[in-house]
CSV table of C-alpha atoms in Angstrom, one decimal:
chain,number,residue,atom,x,y,z
A,1,MET,CA,0.0,0.0,0.0
A,2,SER,CA,1.4,3.4,-1.0
A,3,ARG,CA,2.3,6.0,1.7
A,4,ARG,CA,-0.3,8.4,0.3
A,5,ILE,CA,-3.1,5.8,0.4
A,6,ALA,CA,-2.1,4.9,3.9
A,7,ALA,CA,-2.3,8.6,5.0
A,8,SER,CA,-5.7,9.0,3.4
A,9,LEU,CA,-7.0,5.9,5.2
A,10,ALA,CA,-5.6,7.1,8.5
A,11,ILE,CA,-7.2,10.5,8.2
A,12,ALA,CA,-10.6,9.0,7.2
A,13,ALA,CA,-10.3,6.6,10.2
A,14,ALA,CA,-9.7,9.4,12.6
A,15,ALA,CA,-12.6,11.4,11.3
A,16,ALA,CA,-15.0,8.5,11.6
A,17,LEU,CA,-13.8,7.4,15.0
A,18,ALA,CA,-14.1,10.9,16.3
A,19,LEU,CA,-17.9,10.4,16.0
A,20,ALA,CA,-17.7,7.3,18.2
A,21,GLY,CA,-16.7,9.0,21.5
A,22,CYS,CA,-16.6,6.9,24.6
A,23,SER,CA,-19.0,4.0,24.7
A,24,GLY,CA,-18.8,3.6,28.4
A,25,GLY,CA,-17.7,0.0,27.7
A,26,GLY,CA,-14.3,-1.4,27.3
A,27,ALA,CA,-14.2,-3.4,30.5
A,28,ALA,CA,-15.4,-7.0,31.1
A,29,LYS,CA,-18.2,-7.6,33.5
A,30,PRO,CA,-16.6,-8.9,36.7
A,31,ALA,CA,-19.3,-11.4,37.3
A,32,ASP,CA,-19.4,-14.9,35.7
A,33,VAL,CA,-16.8,-15.3,32.9
A,34,THR,CA,-17.2,-19.0,32.4
A,35,PHE,CA,-18.8,-20.4,29.3
A,36,ASP,CA,-20.1,-24.0,29.0
A,37,LYS,CA,-19.1,-25.6,25.7
A,38,ASP,CA,-22.6,-26.7,24.9
A,39,THR,CA,-24.1,-23.2,25.4
A,40,LYS,CA,-25.9,-21.7,22.4
A,41,ALA,CA,-24.6,-18.4,21.1
A,42,GLU,CA,-24.3,-16.4,18.0
A,43,ILE,CA,-21.3,-14.1,17.4
A,44,SER,CA,-20.0,-12.1,14.4
A,45,PHE,CA,-16.4,-12.1,13.2
A,46,SER,CA,-14.9,-9.7,10.7
A,47,TRP,CA,-11.5,-9.7,9.1
A,48,TRP,CA,-9.7,-8.2,6.1
A,49,GLY,CA,-8.2,-10.3,3.4
A,50,ASN,CA,-9.0,-12.2,0.2
A,51,ASP,CA,-10.9,-15.4,-0.7
A,52,ASP,CA,-8.0,-17.6,0.2
A,53,ARG,CA,-7.9,-16.2,3.7
A,54,ALA,CA,-11.7,-16.6,4.0
A,55,ALA,CA,-11.4,-20.3,3.0
A,56,ARG,CA,-8.8,-20.8,5.7
A,57,PHE,CA,-10.9,-19.2,8.3
A,58,GLU,CA,-13.8,-21.5,7.2
A,59,GLN,CA,-11.6,-24.4,8.2
A,60,ALA,CA,-10.4,-22.8,11.4
A,61,ILE,CA,-14.0,-22.0,12.5
A,62,ALA,CA,-15.0,-25.6,11.7
A,63,GLY,CA,-12.4,-26.7,14.2
A,64,PHE,CA,-13.7,-24.3,16.8
A,65,ASN,CA,-17.2,-25.7,16.3
A,66,LYS,CA,-15.9,-29.1,17.2
A,67,GLU,CA,-15.2,-27.7,20.6
A,68,TYR,CA,-18.1,-25.3,20.8
A,69,PRO,CA,-20.8,-27.0,18.6
A,70,ASN,CA,-23.6,-24.6,19.5
A,71,VAL,CA,-21.7,-21.3,18.8
A,72,LYS,CA,-22.7,-19.9,15.4
A,73,VAL,CA,-20.0,-17.7,14.0
A,74,VAL,CA,-21.3,-15.2,11.4
A,75,ARG,CA,-18.4,-14.4,9.2
A,76,ASN,CA,-17.6,-11.3,7.1
A,77,PHE,CA,-14.5,-10.1,5.3
A,78,ASN,CA,-13.4,-7.1,3.1
A,79,ALA,CA,-10.4,-5.9,1.3
A,80,TRP,CA,-8.1,-3.7,3.5
A,81,GLY,CA,-9.6,-0.3,2.6
A,82,ASP,CA,-13.2,-1.4,2.6
A,83,TYR,CA,-12.7,-3.2,5.9
A,84,TRP,CA,-11.8,0.0,7.8
A,85,THR,CA,-14.5,2.0,6.1
A,86,ALA,CA,-17.0,-0.5,7.4
A,87,ARG,CA,-15.5,-0.8,10.9
A,88,ASN,CA,-15.3,3.0,11.3
A,89,THR,CA,-18.9,3.3,10.4
A,90,GLU,CA,-19.9,0.6,12.9
A,91,ALA,CA,-17.7,2.2,15.5
A,92,ALA,CA,-19.5,5.5,15.2
A,93,GLY,CA,-22.8,3.6,16.0
A,94,HIS,CA,-21.2,1.3,18.7
A,95,ALA,CA,-22.1,-1.7,16.5
A,96,LEU,CA,-18.8,-3.4,15.9
A,97,PRO,CA,-18.7,-7.2,15.3
A,98,ASP,CA,-18.2,-9.3,18.4
A,99,VAL,CA,-14.7,-10.3,17.2
A,100,VAL,CA,-12.7,-7.8,15.2
A,101,MET,CA,-9.5,-8.3,13.4
A,102,MET,CA,-7.4,-5.3,14.6
A,103,ASP,CA,-4.2,-3.6,13.2
A,104,ALA,CA,-1.5,-2.2,15.5
A,105,GLY,CA,-2.0,1.2,13.8
A,106,TYR,CA,-5.6,1.4,14.8
A,107,LEU,CA,-5.5,-0.2,18.2
A,108,GLY,CA,-4.7,2.9,20.2
A,109,GLU,CA,-7.5,4.9,18.6
A,110,TYR,CA,-10.2,2.2,19.1
A,111,ALA,CA,-9.1,1.5,22.6
A,112,SER,CA,-9.1,5.2,23.5
A,113,LYS,CA,-12.7,5.5,22.4
A,114,GLY,CA,-13.8,2.7,24.7
A,115,LEU,CA,-14.8,0.5,21.7
A,116,LEU,CA,-12.9,-2.6,22.8
A,117,LEU,CA,-13.4,-5.0,25.7
A,118,ASP,CA,-10.8,-5.4,28.4
A,119,LEU,CA,-10.1,-9.1,28.2
A,120,THR,CA,-8.1,-9.3,31.4
A,121,PRO,CA,-11.0,-10.8,33.5
A,122,TYR,CA,-11.4,-13.6,30.9
A,123,ARG,CA,-7.8,-14.8,31.2
A,124,GLU,CA,-8.3,-17.4,33.9
A,125,ASN,CA,-11.0,-19.5,32.2
A,126,LEU,CA,-11.9,-18.6,28.7
A,127,LEU,CA,-8.8,-16.8,27.5
A,128,PRO,CA,-5.8,-18.5,29.1
A,129,LEU,CA,-3.7,-17.9,25.9
A,130,LYS,CA,-1.4,-20.7,26.8
A,131,GLY,CA,2.0,-20.3,25.3
A,132,VAL,CA,1.7,-16.7,24.4
A,133,ALA,CA,4.6,-14.6,25.9
A,134,ASP,CA,3.8,-11.7,28.1
A,135,ASN,CA,5.8,-9.3,25.9
A,136,VAL,CA,3.7,-10.4,22.9
A,137,LEU,CA,0.5,-9.6,24.9
A,138,GLY,CA,2.1,-6.3,25.9
A,139,SER,CA,1.7,-5.2,22.3
A,140,GLY,CA,-2.1,-5.5,22.7
A,141,THR,CA,-2.3,-4.0,26.2
A,142,VAL,CA,-3.4,-0.4,26.5
A,143,ASP,CA,-3.2,1.4,29.8
A,144,GLY,CA,-3.0,-1.9,31.6
A,145,LYS,CA,-6.0,-3.4,29.8
A,146,LEU,CA,-5.7,-6.4,27.4
A,147,GLU,CA,-7.6,-4.8,24.5
A,148,SER,CA,-6.3,-7.0,21.7
A,149,VAL,CA,-4.5,-10.4,21.3
A,150,PRO,CA,-1.9,-10.9,18.5
A,151,LEU,CA,-2.7,-13.6,16.0
A,152,GLY,CA,0.9,-13.6,14.8
A,153,THR,CA,4.1,-11.6,15.2
A,154,ASN,CA,7.0,-10.2,13.2
A,155,ALA,CA,10.4,-9.0,14.3
A,156,TRP,CA,12.5,-6.3,12.7
A,157,SER,CA,15.3,-7.7,10.7
A,158,MET,CA,18.0,-7.1,8.1
A,159,MET,CA,17.6,-9.4,5.1
A,160,TYR,CA,20.3,-10.0,2.4
A,161,ASN,CA,20.3,-11.5,-1.0
A,162,LYS,CA,22.8,-14.4,-1.0
A,163,ASP,CA,22.8,-14.7,-4.8
A,164,ILE,CA,24.0,-11.1,-5.2
A,165,LEU,CA,26.7,-11.4,-2.6
A,166,ASP,CA,27.8,-14.8,-3.9
A,167,LYS,CA,28.1,-13.4,-7.4
A,168,LEU,CA,30.1,-10.4,-6.1
A,169,GLY,CA,32.3,-12.6,-3.8
A,170,ILE,CA,31.3,-10.7,-0.7
A,171,ALA,CA,30.8,-12.4,2.7
A,172,TYR,CA,27.3,-12.2,4.2
A,173,PRO,CA,26.5,-9.6,6.8
A,174,THR,CA,26.3,-10.8,10.4
A,175,GLY,CA,24.0,-10.0,13.4
A,176,ASP,CA,26.8,-8.5,15.4
A,177,MET,CA,27.6,-5.7,12.9
A,178,THR,CA,27.8,-2.1,13.9
A,179,TRP,CA,26.3,0.7,11.8
A,180,ASP,CA,29.8,1.8,10.8
A,181,GLN,CA,30.5,-1.8,9.7
A,182,LEU,CA,27.3,-1.8,7.7
A,183,ASP,CA,28.3,1.5,6.0
A,184,ALA,CA,31.6,-0.1,5.0
A,185,PHE,CA,29.7,-3.2,3.8
A,186,ILE,CA,27.5,-1.0,1.6
A,187,LYS,CA,30.5,0.7,0.0
A,188,THR,CA,32.1,-2.7,-0.7
A,189,VAL,CA,29.0,-3.9,-2.5
A,190,ASP,CA,28.7,-0.7,-4.4
A,191,ALA,CA,32.2,-1.0,-5.7
A,192,ALA,CA,31.9,-4.7,-6.6
A,193,GLY,CA,28.5,-4.1,-8.3
A,194,ALA,CA,29.4,-1.0,-10.2
A,195,SER,CA,30.1,-3.0,-13.4
A,196,SER,CA,26.9,-5.0,-13.2
A,197,ASP,CA,24.0,-4.2,-15.5
A,198,PRO,CA,21.9,-2.9,-13.9
A,199,LYS,CA,24.3,-1.7,-11.2
A,200,ILE,CA,24.1,-3.5,-7.8
A,201,TYR,CA,24.0,-1.4,-4.6
A,202,GLY,CA,24.5,-2.3,-1.0
A,203,ALA,CA,21.2,-0.9,0.3
A,204,GLU,CA,18.6,1.7,0.1
A,205,ASP,CA,18.9,4.6,2.6
A,206,TYR,CA,18.2,2.8,5.9
A,207,THR,CA,16.8,6.0,7.5
A,208,GLY,CA,14.0,6.1,5.0
A,209,GLY,CA,11.5,4.1,7.1
A,210,PHE,CA,9.9,5.0,10.4
A,211,PRO,CA,10.1,1.4,11.8
A,212,ASN,CA,13.9,1.6,11.6
A,213,PHE,CA,13.7,4.8,13.7
A,214,ILE,CA,11.5,3.0,16.2
A,215,TYR,CA,14.2,0.3,16.4
A,216,HIS,CA,16.8,3.0,16.9
A,217,LEU,CA,14.9,4.5,19.8
A,218,MET,CA,14.3,1.1,21.4
A,219,GLN,CA,18.0,0.3,21.2
A,220,GLU,CA,18.7,3.5,23.2
A,221,LYS,CA,16.0,2.3,25.7
A,222,ASN,CA,13.9,5.4,24.8
A,223,PRO,CA,10.1,5.3,24.6
A,224,VAL,CA,8.5,6.0,21.2
A,225,PHE,CA,5.2,7.4,22.2
A,226,LYS,CA,3.8,8.6,25.5
A,227,LYS,CA,0.6,7.2,27.1
A,228,ASP,CA,-1.4,10.1,25.6
A,229,GLY,CA,-0.2,9.2,22.1
A,230,THR,CA,2.2,12.1,21.6
A,231,PRO,CA,5.8,11.6,20.6
A,232,ALA,CA,8.3,10.7,23.4
A,233,PHE,CA,11.2,11.6,21.0
A,234,SER,CA,12.5,15.0,20.1
A,235,LYS,CA,13.4,16.9,16.9
A,236,LYS,CA,17.0,16.3,18.0
A,237,ASP,CA,16.5,12.6,18.0
A,238,VAL,CA,15.1,12.7,14.4
A,239,ILE,CA,17.9,14.9,13.2
A,240,SER,CA,20.6,12.7,14.8
A,241,PHE,CA,19.1,9.6,13.2
A,242,LEU,CA,18.9,11.1,9.7
A,243,ASP,CA,22.4,12.5,9.9
A,244,SER,CA,23.8,9.1,10.9
A,245,ALA,CA,23.5,8.2,7.2
A,246,ALA,CA,24.4,11.7,5.8
A,247,SER,CA,27.9,10.8,4.6
A,248,LEU,CA,26.6,7.9,2.5
A,249,ARG,CA,23.7,9.9,1.2
A,250,LYS,CA,26.0,12.7,0.1
A,251,ALA,CA,28.4,10.3,-1.6
A,252,GLY,CA,25.5,8.7,-3.6
A,253,ALA,CA,26.3,5.3,-2.0
A,254,PHE,CA,22.6,4.4,-1.4
A,255,TYR,CA,20.3,2.9,-4.0
A,256,PRO,CA,19.2,5.9,-6.2
A,257,ILE,CA,16.0,7.5,-5.1
A,258,ASP,CA,14.8,8.1,-8.6
A,259,ARG,CA,15.2,4.4,-9.5
A,260,SER,CA,13.4,3.5,-6.2
A,261,ILE,CA,10.5,5.7,-7.1
A,262,ALA,CA,10.3,4.3,-10.6
A,263,LEU,CA,10.1,0.8,-9.2
A,264,SER,CA,7.6,1.7,-6.4
A,265,PRO,CA,6.3,-0.2,-4.5
A,266,SER,CA,8.9,-2.8,-5.0
A,267,GLY,CA,12.3,-1.0,-4.6
A,268,GLY,CA,15.8,-2.1,-5.1
A,269,PHE,CA,16.0,-5.3,-3.0
A,270,LEU,CA,12.8,-6.8,-4.5
A,271,ALA,CA,14.1,-5.9,-8.0
A,272,GLY,CA,17.3,-7.8,-7.3
A,273,GLU,CA,19.4,-4.7,-7.5
A,274,SER,CA,20.2,-4.1,-3.9
A,275,ALA,CA,21.8,-6.6,-1.4
A,276,ILE,CA,20.2,-5.4,1.9
A,277,TRP,CA,16.5,-4.9,3.0
A,278,PHE,CA,15.3,-3.8,6.4
A,279,ASN,CA,11.8,-5.1,7.1
A,280,PHE,CA,9.7,-7.3,9.4
A,281,SER,CA,10.7,-10.9,9.3
A,282,THR,CA,7.5,-12.4,7.7
A,283,THR,CA,8.0,-10.2,4.6
A,284,VAL,CA,10.8,-12.6,3.6
A,285,LEU,CA,8.2,-14.5,1.5
A,286,GLN,CA,7.6,-11.3,-0.5
A,287,GLY,CA,11.4,-10.9,-0.7
A,288,MET,CA,11.8,-14.4,-2.2
A,289,THR,CA,8.9,-14.1,-4.5
A,290,ASP,CA,9.7,-10.6,-6.0
A,291,ALA,CA,13.5,-11.0,-6.1
A,292,GLY,CA,13.0,-14.5,-7.7
A,293,THR,CA,15.2,-16.4,-5.3
A,294,GLU,CA,14.9,-18.5,-2.1
A,295,ASN,CA,18.4,-17.6,-1.2
A,296,ILE,CA,17.5,-14.9,1.3
A,297,GLY,CA,19.3,-14.6,4.6
A,298,MET,CA,18.2,-12.8,7.7
A,299,VAL,CA,20.1,-11.3,10.7
A,300,THR,CA,19.5,-8.7,13.3
A,301,PRO,CA,19.9,-5.0,12.3
A,302,PRO,CA,23.2,-3.4,13.3
A,303,LEU,CA,24.2,-2.1,16.8
A,304,ALA,CA,25.7,1.2,17.7
A,305,ASP,CA,29.3,1.2,18.8
A,306,GLY,CA,29.5,0.0,22.4
A,307,GLU,CA,26.1,-1.8,22.3
A,308,LYS,CA,26.3,-5.6,23.1
A,309,THR,CA,22.7,-6.8,22.9
A,310,HIS,CA,19.8,-6.0,20.6
A,311,ILE,CA,16.5,-4.9,22.2
A,312,LEU,CA,13.9,-6.4,19.9
A,313,ALA,CA,10.1,-6.6,20.2
A,314,PRO,CA,7.6,-8.9,18.5
A,315,LYS,CA,5.4,-6.7,16.4
A,316,PRO,CA,1.9,-8.0,16.0
A,317,SER,CA,1.1,-8.6,12.3
A,318,MET,CA,-2.6,-8.5,13.1
A,319,LEU,CA,-4.6,-8.9,16.3
A,320,LEU,CA,-8.1,-9.9,17.5
A,321,SER,CA,-10.3,-7.8,19.7
A,322,VAL,CA,-13.7,-8.3,21.3
A,323,SER,CA,-16.0,-5.3,20.9
A,324,ALA,CA,-17.3,-3.5,24.0
A,325,ASN,CA,-20.8,-3.7,22.6
A,326,SER,CA,-20.7,-7.5,22.3
A,327,LYS,CA,-23.7,-9.2,23.9
A,328,GLN,CA,-21.8,-12.6,23.8
A,329,PRO,CA,-18.4,-11.7,25.1
A,330,GLU,CA,-17.8,-15.1,26.6
A,331,ALA,CA,-18.3,-16.9,23.3
A,332,ALA,CA,-16.2,-14.2,21.6
A,333,ALA,CA,-13.3,-14.6,24.1
A,334,ALA,CA,-13.4,-18.4,23.5
A,335,LEU,CA,-13.1,-17.9,19.8
A,336,VAL,CA,-10.1,-15.6,20.2
A,337,ASP,CA,-8.3,-18.1,22.4
A,338,TYR,CA,-8.9,-20.9,19.9
A,339,LEU,CA,-7.7,-18.9,16.9
A,340,VAL,CA,-4.6,-17.6,18.7
A,341,THR,CA,-3.5,-20.8,20.4
A,342,SER,CA,-4.7,-23.8,18.4
A,343,PRO,CA,-1.9,-25.7,16.6
A,344,ASP,CA,-4.6,-26.8,14.1
A,345,VAL,CA,-5.2,-23.1,13.2
A,346,ALA,CA,-1.5,-22.5,12.8
A,347,LYS,CA,-1.2,-25.4,10.5
A,348,ILE,CA,-4.1,-24.0,8.4
A,349,PHE,CA,-2.6,-20.5,8.0
A,350,GLY,CA,1.1,-21.2,8.2
A,351,THR,CA,2.7,-17.7,8.6
A,352,SER,CA,0.2,-15.9,6.4
A,353,LEU,CA,-1.2,-14.2,9.5
A,354,GLY,CA,2.3,-13.6,10.9
A,355,THR,CA,4.4,-16.1,12.9
A,356,PRO,CA,2.1,-18.0,15.2
A,357,ALA,CA,2.2,-16.6,18.7
A,358,THR,CA,2.9,-19.9,20.4
A,359,GLN,CA,5.7,-22.5,20.1
A,360,ALA,CA,3.1,-25.2,19.6
A,361,GLY,CA,1.7,-23.2,16.7
A,362,ARG,CA,5.1,-22.7,15.1
A,363,ASP,CA,5.9,-26.4,15.5
A,364,ALA,CA,2.7,-27.3,13.7
A,365,ILE,CA,3.5,-25.4,10.5
A,366,ASP,CA,4.3,-27.3,7.3
A,367,GLN,CA,7.3,-25.1,6.6
A,368,GLN,CA,8.1,-23.6,3.2
A,369,PRO,CA,11.5,-22.0,2.6
A,370,ALA,CA,10.3,-18.6,3.7
A,371,ASP,CA,8.8,-20.1,6.9
A,372,THR,CA,12.1,-21.8,7.7
A,373,VAL,CA,14.2,-18.6,7.3
A,374,ASN,CA,11.7,-16.6,9.4
A,375,LEU,CA,11.4,-19.2,12.1
A,376,ASP,CA,15.1,-19.8,12.3
A,377,TYR,CA,15.7,-16.1,12.6
A,378,LEU,CA,13.1,-15.8,15.4
A,379,ASP,CA,14.7,-18.8,17.3
A,380,SER,CA,18.1,-17.1,17.0
A,381,ILE,CA,16.9,-13.9,18.6
A,382,SER,CA,14.6,-15.4,21.2
A,383,LYS,CA,16.7,-14.1,24.1
A,384,GLU,CA,16.7,-10.6,22.6
A,385,LEU,CA,12.9,-10.4,22.1
A,386,THR,CA,12.6,-8.8,25.5
A,387,ALA,CA,10.4,-5.7,24.8
A,388,SER,CA,6.8,-5.2,23.8
A,389,TYR,CA,6.2,-3.3,20.5
A,390,PRO,CA,5.0,0.2,21.3
A,391,ILE,CA,1.3,1.0,21.1
A,392,LEU,CA,0.9,3.1,18.0
A,393,PRO,CA,-1.3,6.2,18.4
A,394,SER,CA,-4.2,7.3,16.3
A,395,GLY,CA,-2.8,9.0,13.2
A,396,TYR,CA,0.2,6.7,13.1
A,397,GLY,CA,-0.4,5.9,9.4
A,398,THR,CA,-0.3,9.6,8.6
A,399,ILE,CA,3.0,9.9,10.5
A,400,GLU,CA,4.7,7.0,8.8
A,401,ALA,CA,3.5,8.3,5.4
A,402,LYS,CA,4.8,11.8,6.1
A,403,TRP,CA,8.2,10.4,7.1
A,404,GLY,CA,8.4,8.6,3.8
A,405,ASP,CA,7.4,11.7,1.8
A,406,LEU,CA,9.9,13.9,3.7
A,407,HIS,CA,12.6,11.4,3.2
A,408,GLU,CA,12.2,11.5,-0.5
A,409,GLN,CA,12.7,15.2,-0.4
A,410,LEU,CA,15.8,14.7,1.9
A,411,GLN,CA,17.4,12.3,-0.6
A,412,TYR,CA,16.8,14.7,-3.5
A,413,GLY,CA,18.5,17.5,-1.4
A,414,GLN,CA,15.3,19.6,-1.3
A,415,ILE,CA,15.2,19.8,2.5
A,416,THR,CA,17.7,19.5,5.3
A,417,SER,CA,17.4,17.1,8.3
A,418,LYS,CA,16.3,20.0,10.4
A,419,GLN,CA,13.6,21.0,8.0
A,420,PHE,CA,12.6,17.3,7.9
A,421,ALA,CA,12.2,17.3,11.7
A,422,ASP,CA,10.3,20.6,11.8
A,423,GLU,CA,7.8,19.4,9.2
A,424,LEU,CA,7.4,16.0,10.8
A,425,PHE,CA,6.6,17.6,14.1
A,426,SER,CA,4.1,19.9,12.5
A,427,GLU,CA,2.4,16.9,11.0
A,428,MET,CA,2.4,15.1,14.3
A,429,SER,CA,0.9,18.2,16.0
A,430,LEU,CA,-2.1,17.9,13.6
A,431,ALA,CA,-2.4,14.1,13.6
A,432,LEU,CA,-1.8,13.5,17.3
A,433,GLY,CA,-2.8,16.8,18.9
A,434,SER,CA,0.7,17.1,20.3
């Protein structure tokens, strides 16, 4: 999805949700949260995706009905943009489906409007979420309330094209590299790939995406957003991050911005013209598919000089929430627990919903090459997955899109890093009310 489309969707979402206000819900009834498996109930469940995902959910819900035979699950799905248009309209009338597929970029806004049920009281009986790590659940916890449960996770990574590096005779990058060592690596690839047609580059500008800035802040043990959704970082933080790549940018060492725009939305790595790609781990399948090779490796992003350990967080690829207006929250909670923790569901979906949140789910997958690379990477960083991914505020999509647009101007030399920071904070002031 393009940055401009993402920004438009974020603005539309904010406008629609502003009508919702506080529902007065958002917390589970403290009374009886048990649910007999033979109880009759009807709940609605909506998700975004295509026909293939719908067919897989049909199988998953059939498995759920073997355990809860009298719970009818009314199903509905839409393409991404239509999905949020429909949910925002329902949110304005406090008529969300009982179970809602949620995105990390929308969670903070929906939770702040009291539209989602606090699932904490359901944990003991209906929602034990066996095998789901606390830091994974932290990415769905808002102000101490479990408002959403990750269906699957990703982790930030640095991927590399083995075919390119083998052809150029260059050793693969490692997970203990520093940023200075990566800069030297990029220059080495540039020099070796200069005679290729098309020319091979080491990487696109690694300051071009907001998620890498989030990684940078987490490495420094700094928060990203405050509880009220406003930025916890400063203009100085932004400028320092951008300037860390200024020398390579000035030397023309990064993959050319005009070429990147011409190839949009694929970019240099997916076109097989760049050796390094920073992205979340489950996108390795896209990397293999678009670059036309299964020879993709994955390691942790670099560390700053003096740092010894990565501070990584499992980012939810998508989550499940129960709406505050649900009249059958017990049945809804039971469905959420089944979809998140059942190995049978993991086997049905593989990693198409993200990496399963439990080890039992990961073990159940019939691994394809991309799954193996992703799962091996996650196993290798298990001791470094110590943090929870930050709750993203309302308007996050607008911020991420603005970062990308400003970075294009920065690469063309049209603005300075200071102007970048000034304009970004102006945008955030509008989007976040900061």
